[in-house]
């Protein structure tokens, strides 16, 4: 039973890492500074970051040890979430990508949309 659960967890982390890589590509194609770095080729951990302008940064870390969402502005941590809450917040960001977003030259509009969605949590 535990062997099966361990494998399911590894599969979940790999799936999450692949989705983070895809999200970074979509955001880059829309003109945002975004990156997703992985360690090794097994996709068992990743560091995803996106800049929403005006020193507003979102960092999402995933590994076998946990999942963390951190939002920062002016190098100050505004919010830190872990586990399911972090994934829910990532979904909010992904949902914004599905809608036509203005170019990053208008960071106030994007920032307002992201912050308003963050306050829903």
PDB file of N, CA and C in Angstrom, residues 36-119:
ATOM      1  N   UNK A  36      11.169  28.417 -15.054  1.00  0.00           N
ATOM      2  CA  UNK A  36      10.922  27.192 -14.308  1.00  0.00           C
ATOM      3  C   UNK A  36      12.178  26.341 -14.421  1.00  0.00           C
ATOM      4  N   UNK A  37      12.859  26.163 -13.307  1.00  0.00           N
ATOM      5  CA  UNK A  37      14.081  25.372 -13.271  1.00  0.00           C
ATOM      6  C   UNK A  37      13.813  24.060 -12.560  1.00  0.00           C
ATOM      7  N   UNK A  38      14.389  22.981 -13.090  1.00  0.00           N
ATOM      8  CA  UNK A  38      14.262  21.677 -12.462  1.00  0.00           C
ATOM      9  C   UNK A  38      15.647  21.149 -12.122  1.00  0.00           C
ATOM     10  N   UNK A  39      15.684  20.226 -11.203  1.00  0.00           N
ATOM     11  CA  UNK A  39      16.939  19.578 -10.823  1.00  0.00           C
ATOM     12  C   UNK A  39      16.959  18.188 -11.440  1.00  0.00           C
ATOM     13  N   UNK A  40      17.890  17.949 -12.332  1.00  0.00           N
ATOM     14  CA  UNK A  40      17.978  16.645 -12.966  1.00  0.00           C
ATOM     15  C   UNK A  40      16.891  16.430 -13.995  1.00  0.00           C
ATOM     16  N   UNK A  41      16.871  15.245 -14.554  1.00  0.00           N
ATOM     17  CA  UNK A  41      15.910  14.940 -15.596  1.00  0.00           C
ATOM     18  C   UNK A  41      14.697  14.175 -15.122  1.00  0.00           C
ATOM     19  N   UNK A  42      14.612  13.905 -13.821  1.00  0.00           N
ATOM     20  CA  UNK A  42      13.509  13.094 -13.318  1.00  0.00           C
ATOM     21  C   UNK A  42      12.276  13.911 -12.958  1.00  0.00           C
ATOM     22  N   UNK A  43      12.360  15.221 -13.052  1.00  0.00           N
ATOM     23  CA  UNK A  43      11.232  16.122 -12.763  1.00  0.00           C
ATOM     24  C   UNK A  43      10.662  15.906 -11.360  1.00  0.00           C
ATOM     25  N   UNK A  44      11.556  15.740 -10.373  1.00  0.00           N
ATOM     26  CA  UNK A  44      11.068  15.532  -9.012  1.00  0.00           C
ATOM     27  C   UNK A  44      11.114  16.791  -8.158  1.00  0.00           C
ATOM     28  N   UNK A  45      11.519  17.913  -8.763  1.00  0.00           N
ATOM     29  CA  UNK A  45      11.473  19.201  -8.065  1.00  0.00           C
ATOM     30  C   UNK A  45      11.587  20.322  -9.092  1.00  0.00           C
ATOM     31  N   UNK A  46      11.069  21.504  -8.700  1.00  0.00           N
ATOM     32  CA  UNK A  46      11.129  22.655  -9.604  1.00  0.00           C
ATOM     33  C   UNK A  46      11.017  23.947  -8.817  1.00  0.00           C
ATOM     34  N   UNK A  47      11.577  24.990  -9.409  1.00  0.00           N
ATOM     35  CA  UNK A  47      11.447  26.347  -8.896  1.00  0.00           C
ATOM     36  C   UNK A  47      10.862  27.190 -10.024  1.00  0.00           C
ATOM     37  N   UNK A  48       9.656  27.702  -9.809  1.00  0.00           N
ATOM     38  CA  UNK A  48       8.943  28.508 -10.798  1.00  0.00           C
ATOM     39  C   UNK A  48       8.876  29.934 -10.269  1.00  0.00           C
ATOM     40  N   UNK A  49       9.191  30.903 -11.132  1.00  0.00           N
ATOM     41  CA  UNK A  49       9.107  32.307 -10.741  1.00  0.00           C
ATOM     42  C   UNK A  49       8.519  33.112 -11.885  1.00  0.00           C
ATOM     43  N   UNK A  50       7.725  34.131 -11.506  1.00  0.00           N
ATOM     44  CA  UNK A  50       7.194  35.057 -12.500  1.00  0.00           C
ATOM     45  C   UNK A  50       7.168  36.450 -11.890  1.00  0.00           C
ATOM     46  N   UNK A  51       7.585  37.426 -12.689  1.00  0.00           N
ATOM     47  CA  UNK A  51       7.530  38.823 -12.281  1.00  0.00           C
ATOM     48  C   UNK A  51       6.306  39.458 -12.918  1.00  0.00           C
ATOM     49  N   UNK A  52       5.479  40.076 -12.081  1.00  0.00           N
ATOM     50  CA  UNK A  52       4.276  40.744 -12.576  1.00  0.00           C
ATOM     51  C   UNK A  52       4.474  42.246 -12.691  1.00  0.00           C
ATOM     52  N   UNK A  53       5.710  42.701 -12.573  1.00  0.00           N
ATOM     53  CA  UNK A  53       6.020  44.119 -12.682  1.00  0.00           C
ATOM     54  C   UNK A  53       5.988  44.812 -11.341  1.00  0.00           C
ATOM     55  N   UNK A  54       6.523  46.030 -11.287  1.00  0.00           N
ATOM     56  CA  UNK A  54       6.560  46.833 -10.060  1.00  0.00           C
ATOM     57  C   UNK A  54       7.121  46.048  -8.879  1.00  0.00           C
ATOM     58  N   UNK A  55       8.211  45.305  -9.099  1.00  0.00           N
ATOM     59  CA  UNK A  55       8.849  44.506  -8.046  1.00  0.00           C
ATOM     60  C   UNK A  55       7.887  43.528  -7.388  1.00  0.00           C
ATOM     61  N   UNK A  56       6.936  43.017  -8.146  1.00  0.00           N
ATOM     62  CA  UNK A  56       5.946  42.039  -7.671  1.00  0.00           C
ATOM     63  C   UNK A  56       6.340  40.677  -8.231  1.00  0.00           C
ATOM     64  N   UNK A  57       6.730  39.763  -7.351  1.00  0.00           N
ATOM     65  CA  UNK A  57       7.274  38.477  -7.757  1.00  0.00           C
ATOM     66  C   UNK A  57       6.498  37.342  -7.103  1.00  0.00           C
ATOM     67  N   UNK A  58       6.262  36.304  -7.865  1.00  0.00           N
ATOM     68  CA  UNK A  58       5.636  35.095  -7.338  1.00  0.00           C
ATOM     69  C   UNK A  58       6.619  33.950  -7.539  1.00  0.00           C
ATOM     70  N   UNK A  59       6.805  33.174  -6.464  1.00  0.00           N
ATOM     71  CA  UNK A  59       7.705  32.016  -6.514  1.00  0.00           C
ATOM     72  C   UNK A  59       6.922  30.787  -6.060  1.00  0.00           C
ATOM     73  N   UNK A  60       7.041  29.715  -6.807  1.00  0.00           N
ATOM     74  CA  UNK A  60       6.366  28.467  -6.475  1.00  0.00           C
ATOM     75  C   UNK A  60       7.419  27.374  -6.484  1.00  0.00           C
ATOM     76  N   UNK A  61       7.578  26.697  -5.373  1.00  0.00           N
ATOM     77  CA  UNK A  61       8.560  25.623  -5.255  1.00  0.00           C
ATOM     78  C   UNK A  61       7.835  24.304  -5.043  1.00  0.00           C
ATOM     79  N   UNK A  62       8.299  23.269  -5.711  1.00  0.00           N
ATOM     80  CA  UNK A  62       7.727  21.936  -5.523  1.00  0.00           C
ATOM     81  C   UNK A  62       8.860  20.915  -5.450  1.00  0.00           C
ATOM     82  N   UNK A  63       8.740  19.998  -4.506  1.00  0.00           N
ATOM     83  CA  UNK A  63       9.702  18.907  -4.358  1.00  0.00           C
ATOM     84  C   UNK A  63       9.030  17.777  -3.589  1.00  0.00           C
ATOM     85  N   UNK A  64       9.784  16.721  -3.349  1.00  0.00           N
ATOM     86  CA  UNK A  64       9.262  15.624  -2.532  1.00  0.00           C
ATOM     87  C   UNK A  64       8.960  16.082  -1.111  1.00  0.00           C
ATOM     88  N   UNK A  65       9.573  17.171  -0.697  1.00  0.00           N
ATOM     89  CA  UNK A  65       9.425  17.637   0.683  1.00  0.00           C
ATOM     90  C   UNK A  65       8.247  18.575   0.881  1.00  0.00           C
ATOM     91  N   UNK A  66       7.721  19.123  -0.190  1.00  0.00           N
ATOM     92  CA  UNK A  66       6.591  20.021  -0.027  1.00  0.00           C
ATOM     93  C   UNK A  66       6.381  20.936  -1.214  1.00  0.00           C
ATOM     94  N   UNK A  67       5.332  21.740  -1.079  1.00  0.00           N
ATOM     95  CA  UNK A  67       4.918  22.671  -2.125  1.00  0.00           C
ATOM     96  C   UNK A  67       4.694  24.021  -1.464  1.00  0.00           C
ATOM     97  N   UNK A  68       5.289  25.075  -2.036  1.00  0.00           N
ATOM     98  CA  UNK A  68       5.207  26.399  -1.422  1.00  0.00           C
ATOM     99  C   UNK A  68       4.943  27.464  -2.473  1.00  0.00           C
ATOM    100  N   UNK A  69       4.017  28.372  -2.165  1.00  0.00           N
ATOM    101  CA  UNK A  69       3.726  29.567  -2.960  1.00  0.00           C
ATOM    102  C   UNK A  69       4.167  30.753  -2.121  1.00  0.00           C
ATOM    103  N   UNK A  70       5.003  31.614  -2.680  1.00  0.00           N
ATOM    104  CA  UNK A  70       5.438  32.817  -1.981  1.00  0.00           C
ATOM    105  C   UNK A  70       5.229  34.004  -2.903  1.00  0.00           C
ATOM    106  N   UNK A  71       4.573  35.028  -2.376  1.00  0.00           N
ATOM    107  CA  UNK A  71       4.365  36.264  -3.128  1.00  0.00           C
ATOM    108  C   UNK A  71       5.159  37.364  -2.445  1.00  0.00           C
ATOM    109  N   UNK A  72       5.942  38.111  -3.245  1.00  0.00           N
ATOM    110  CA  UNK A  72       6.802  39.160  -2.702  1.00  0.00           C
ATOM    111  C   UNK A  72       6.617  40.457  -3.477  1.00  0.00           C
ATOM    112  N   UNK A  73       6.814  41.544  -2.771  1.00  0.00           N
ATOM    113  CA  UNK A  73       6.832  42.864  -3.386  1.00  0.00           C
ATOM    114  C   UNK A  73       7.938  43.656  -2.695  1.00  0.00           C
ATOM    115  N   UNK A  74       8.781  44.299  -3.511  1.00  0.00           N
ATOM    116  CA  UNK A  74       9.912  45.068  -2.980  1.00  0.00           C
ATOM    117  C   UNK A  74      10.747  44.225  -2.023  1.00  0.00           C
ATOM    118  N   UNK A  75      10.997  42.973  -2.397  1.00  0.00           N
ATOM    119  CA  UNK A  75      11.800  42.030  -1.611  1.00  0.00           C
ATOM    120  C   UNK A  75      11.215  41.718  -0.239  1.00  0.00           C
ATOM    121  N   UNK A  76       9.937  41.992  -0.051  1.00  0.00           N
ATOM    122  CA  UNK A  76       9.261  41.646   1.207  1.00  0.00           C
ATOM    123  C   UNK A  76       8.239  40.555   0.929  1.00  0.00           C
ATOM    124  N   UNK A  77       8.204  39.594   1.792  1.00  0.00           N
ATOM    125  CA  UNK A  77       7.245  38.506   1.642  1.00  0.00           C
ATOM    126  C   UNK A  77       5.858  38.981   2.055  1.00  0.00           C
ATOM    127  N   UNK A  78       4.909  38.903   1.121  1.00  0.00           N
ATOM    128  CA  UNK A  78       3.533  39.300   1.399  1.00  0.00           C
ATOM    129  C   UNK A  78       2.694  38.122   1.868  1.00  0.00           C
ATOM    130  N   UNK A  79       2.927  36.979   1.257  1.00  0.00           N
ATOM    131  CA  UNK A  79       2.102  35.822   1.556  1.00  0.00           C
ATOM    132  C   UNK A  79       2.889  34.555   1.258  1.00  0.00           C
ATOM    133  N   UNK A  80       2.724  33.561   2.119  1.00  0.00           N
ATOM    134  CA  UNK A  80       3.346  32.260   1.890  1.00  0.00           C
ATOM    135  C   UNK A  80       2.306  31.190   2.191  1.00  0.00           C
ATOM    136  N   UNK A  81       2.084  30.319   1.217  1.00  0.00           N
ATOM    137  CA  UNK A  81       1.118  29.234   1.357  1.00  0.00           C
ATOM    138  C   UNK A  81       1.815  27.916   1.055  1.00  0.00           C
ATOM    139  N   UNK A  82       1.289  26.856   1.631  1.00  0.00           N
ATOM    140  CA  UNK A  82       1.880  25.536   1.403  1.00  0.00           C
ATOM    141  C   UNK A  82       0.802  24.528   1.039  1.00  0.00           C
ATOM    142  N   UNK A  83       1.224  23.443   0.412  1.00  0.00           N
ATOM    143  CA  UNK A  83       0.332  22.330   0.110  1.00  0.00           C
ATOM    144  C   UNK A  83      -0.800  22.693  -0.827  1.00  0.00           C
ATOM    145  N   UNK A  84      -1.995  22.232  -0.471  1.00  0.00           N
ATOM    146  CA  UNK A  84      -3.174  22.429  -1.320  1.00  0.00           C
ATOM    147  C   UNK A  84      -3.492  23.903  -1.519  1.00  0.00           C
ATOM    148  N   UNK A  85      -3.266  24.720  -0.487  1.00  0.00           N
ATOM    149  CA  UNK A  85      -3.517  26.165  -0.633  1.00  0.00           C
ATOM    150  C   UNK A  85      -2.590  26.770  -1.679  1.00  0.00           C
ATOM    151  N   UNK A  86      -1.341  26.323  -1.709  1.00  0.00           N
ATOM    152  CA  UNK A  86      -0.384  26.823  -2.695  1.00  0.00           C
ATOM    153  C   UNK A  86      -0.810  26.433  -4.106  1.00  0.00           C
ATOM    154  N   UNK A  87      -1.275  25.213  -4.268  1.00  0.00           N
ATOM    155  CA  UNK A  87      -1.720  24.757  -5.587  1.00  0.00           C
ATOM    156  C   UNK A  87      -2.963  25.522  -6.022  1.00  0.00           C
ATOM    157  N   UNK A  88      -3.869  25.795  -5.090  1.00  0.00           N
ATOM    158  CA  UNK A  88      -5.065  26.584  -5.420  1.00  0.00           C
ATOM    159  C   UNK A  88      -4.677  27.971  -5.904  1.00  0.00           C
ATOM    160  N   UNK A  89      -3.675  28.566  -5.271  1.00  0.00           N
ATOM    161  CA  UNK A  89      -3.224  29.891  -5.682  1.00  0.00           C
ATOM    162  C   UNK A  89      -2.578  29.837  -7.059  1.00  0.00           C
ATOM    163  N   UNK A  90      -1.855  28.772  -7.322  1.00  0.00           N
ATOM    164  CA  UNK A  90      -1.265  28.577  -8.644  1.00  0.00           C
ATOM    165  C   UNK A  90      -2.368  28.465  -9.697  1.00  0.00           C
ATOM    166  N   UNK A  91      -3.460  27.823  -9.340  1.00  0.00           N
ATOM    167  CA  UNK A  91      -4.596  27.717 -10.261  1.00  0.00           C
ATOM    168  C   UNK A  91      -5.167  29.093 -10.577  1.00  0.00           C
ATOM    169  N   UNK A  92      -5.207  29.982  -9.579  1.00  0.00           N
ATOM    170  CA  UNK A  92      -5.678  31.357  -9.815  1.00  0.00           C
ATOM    171  C   UNK A  92      -4.808  32.037 -10.873  1.00  0.00           C
ATOM    172  N   UNK A  93      -3.490  31.853 -10.764  1.00  0.00           N
ATOM    173  CA  UNK A  93      -2.577  32.441 -11.747  1.00  0.00           C
ATOM    174  C   UNK A  93      -2.804  31.812 -13.121  1.00  0.00           C
ATOM    175  N   UNK A  94      -2.950  30.506 -13.167  1.00  0.00           N
ATOM    176  CA  UNK A  94      -3.179  29.820 -14.441  1.00  0.00           C
ATOM    177  C   UNK A  94      -4.501  30.259 -15.071  1.00  0.00           C
ATOM    178  N   UNK A  95      -5.527  30.479 -14.251  1.00  0.00           N
ATOM    179  CA  UNK A  95      -6.809  30.946 -14.782  1.00  0.00           C
ATOM    180  C   UNK A  95      -6.681  32.328 -15.409  1.00  0.00           C
ATOM    181  N   UNK A  96      -5.830  33.173 -14.844  1.00  0.00           N
ATOM    182  CA  UNK A  96      -5.606  34.498 -15.428  1.00  0.00           C
ATOM    183  C   UNK A  96      -4.963  34.392 -16.805  1.00  0.00           C
ATOM    184  N   UNK A  97      -4.119  33.382 -16.985  1.00  0.00           N
ATOM    185  CA  UNK A  97      -3.455  33.191 -18.274  1.00  0.00           C
ATOM    186  C   UNK A  97      -4.469  32.785 -19.336  1.00  0.00           C
ATOM    187  N   UNK A  98      -5.512  32.072 -18.939  1.00  0.00           N
ATOM    188  CA  UNK A  98      -6.539  31.645 -19.894  1.00  0.00           C
ATOM    189  C   UNK A  98      -7.293  32.834 -20.470  1.00  0.00           C
ATOM    190  N   UNK A  99      -7.426  33.901 -19.678  1.00  0.00           N
ATOM    191  CA  UNK A  99      -8.100  35.117 -20.133  1.00  0.00           C
ATOM    192  C   UNK A  99      -7.094  35.970 -20.879  1.00  0.00           C
ATOM    193  N   UNK A 100      -7.542  36.784 -21.830  1.00  0.00           N
ATOM    194  CA  UNK A 100      -6.608  37.684 -22.501  1.00  0.00           C
ATOM    195  C   UNK A 100      -6.070  38.712 -21.510  1.00  0.00           C
ATOM    196  N   UNK A 101      -4.785  38.622 -21.229  1.00  0.00           N
ATOM    197  CA  UNK A 101      -4.150  39.562 -20.314  1.00  0.00           C
ATOM    198  C   UNK A 101      -3.521  40.698 -21.094  1.00  0.00           C
ATOM    199  N   UNK A 102      -3.520  41.907 -20.538  1.00  0.00           N
ATOM    200  CA  UNK A 102      -2.796  42.996 -21.188  1.00  0.00           C
ATOM    201  C   UNK A 102      -1.298  42.724 -21.127  1.00  0.00           C
ATOM    202  N   UNK A 103      -0.579  43.351 -22.011  1.00  0.00           N
ATOM    203  CA  UNK A 103       0.873  43.197 -22.035  1.00  0.00           C
ATOM    204  C   UNK A 103       1.468  43.709 -20.736  1.00  0.00           C
ATOM    205  N   UNK A 104       2.661  43.228 -20.360  1.00  0.00           N
ATOM    206  CA  UNK A 104       3.262  43.651 -19.105  1.00  0.00           C
ATOM    207  C   UNK A 104       3.615  45.127 -19.057  1.00  0.00           C
ATOM    208  N   UNK A 105       3.468  45.837 -20.171  1.00  0.00           N
ATOM    209  CA  UNK A 105       3.716  47.277 -20.141  1.00  0.00           C
ATOM    210  C   UNK A 105       2.651  47.989 -19.316  1.00  0.00           C
ATOM    211  N   UNK A 106       1.588  47.277 -18.970  1.00  0.00           N
ATOM    212  CA  UNK A 106       0.532  47.817 -18.119  1.00  0.00           C
ATOM    213  C   UNK A 106       0.460  46.998 -16.830  1.00  0.00           C
ATOM    214  N   UNK A 107       1.527  47.003 -16.016  1.00  0.00           N
ATOM    215  CA  UNK A 107       1.555  46.129 -14.848  1.00  0.00           C
ATOM    216  C   UNK A 107       0.483  46.439 -13.822  1.00  0.00           C
ATOM    217  N   UNK A 108      -0.009  47.661 -13.759  1.00  0.00           N
ATOM    218  CA  UNK A 108      -1.021  47.992 -12.759  1.00  0.00           C
ATOM    219  C   UNK A 108      -2.296  47.193 -13.001  1.00  0.00           C
ATOM    220  N   UNK A 109      -2.672  47.012 -14.263  1.00  0.00           N
ATOM    221  CA  UNK A 109      -3.883  46.255 -14.571  1.00  0.00           C
ATOM    222  C   UNK A 109      -3.707  44.794 -14.189  1.00  0.00           C
ATOM    223  N   UNK A 110      -2.592  44.207 -14.577  1.00  0.00           N
ATOM    224  CA  UNK A 110      -2.331  42.811 -14.243  1.00  0.00           C
ATOM    225  C   UNK A 110      -2.216  42.660 -12.739  1.00  0.00           C
ATOM    226  N   UNK A 111      -1.494  43.572 -12.107  1.00  0.00           N
ATOM    227  CA  UNK A 111      -1.300  43.504 -10.665  1.00  0.00           C
ATOM    228  C   UNK A 111      -2.639  43.555  -9.950  1.00  0.00           C
ATOM    229  N   UNK A 112      -3.526  44.415 -10.379  1.00  0.00           N
ATOM    230  CA  UNK A 112      -4.837  44.532  -9.746  1.00  0.00           C
ATOM    231  C   UNK A 112      -5.615  43.233  -9.894  1.00  0.00           C
ATOM    232  N   UNK A 113      -5.579  42.629 -11.078  1.00  0.00           N
ATOM    233  CA  UNK A 113      -6.296  41.371 -11.289  1.00  0.00           C
ATOM    234  C   UNK A 113      -5.733  40.272 -10.406  1.00  0.00           C
ATOM    235  N   UNK A 114      -4.414  40.170 -10.317  1.00  0.00           N
ATOM    236  CA  UNK A 114      -3.802  39.119  -9.510  1.00  0.00           C
ATOM    237  C   UNK A 114      -4.093  39.350  -8.038  1.00  0.00           C
ATOM    238  N   UNK A 115      -3.926  40.577  -7.568  1.00  0.00           N
ATOM    239  CA  UNK A 115      -4.175  40.849  -6.158  1.00  0.00           C
ATOM    240  C   UNK A 115      -5.632  40.626  -5.798  1.00  0.00           C
ATOM    241  N   UNK A 116      -6.551  40.986  -6.675  1.00  0.00           N
ATOM    242  CA  UNK A 116      -7.961  40.763  -6.355  1.00  0.00           C
ATOM    243  C   UNK A 116      -8.259  39.274  -6.299  1.00  0.00           C
ATOM    244  N   UNK A 117      -7.622  38.493  -7.151  1.00  0.00           N
ATOM    245  CA  UNK A 117      -7.844  37.047  -7.087  1.00  0.00           C
ATOM    246  C   UNK A 117      -7.186  36.457  -5.852  1.00  0.00           C
ATOM    247  N   UNK A 118      -6.073  37.026  -5.418  1.00  0.00           N
ATOM    248  CA  UNK A 118      -5.407  36.524  -4.224  1.00  0.00           C
ATOM    249  C   UNK A 118      -6.230  36.794  -2.985  1.00  0.00           C
ATOM    250  N   UNK A 119      -6.977  37.874  -2.975  1.00  0.00           N
ATOM    251  CA  UNK A 119      -7.776  38.209  -1.808  1.00  0.00           C
ATOM    252  C   UNK A 119      -8.993  37.309  -1.681  1.00  0.00           C
TER     253      UNK A 119
END
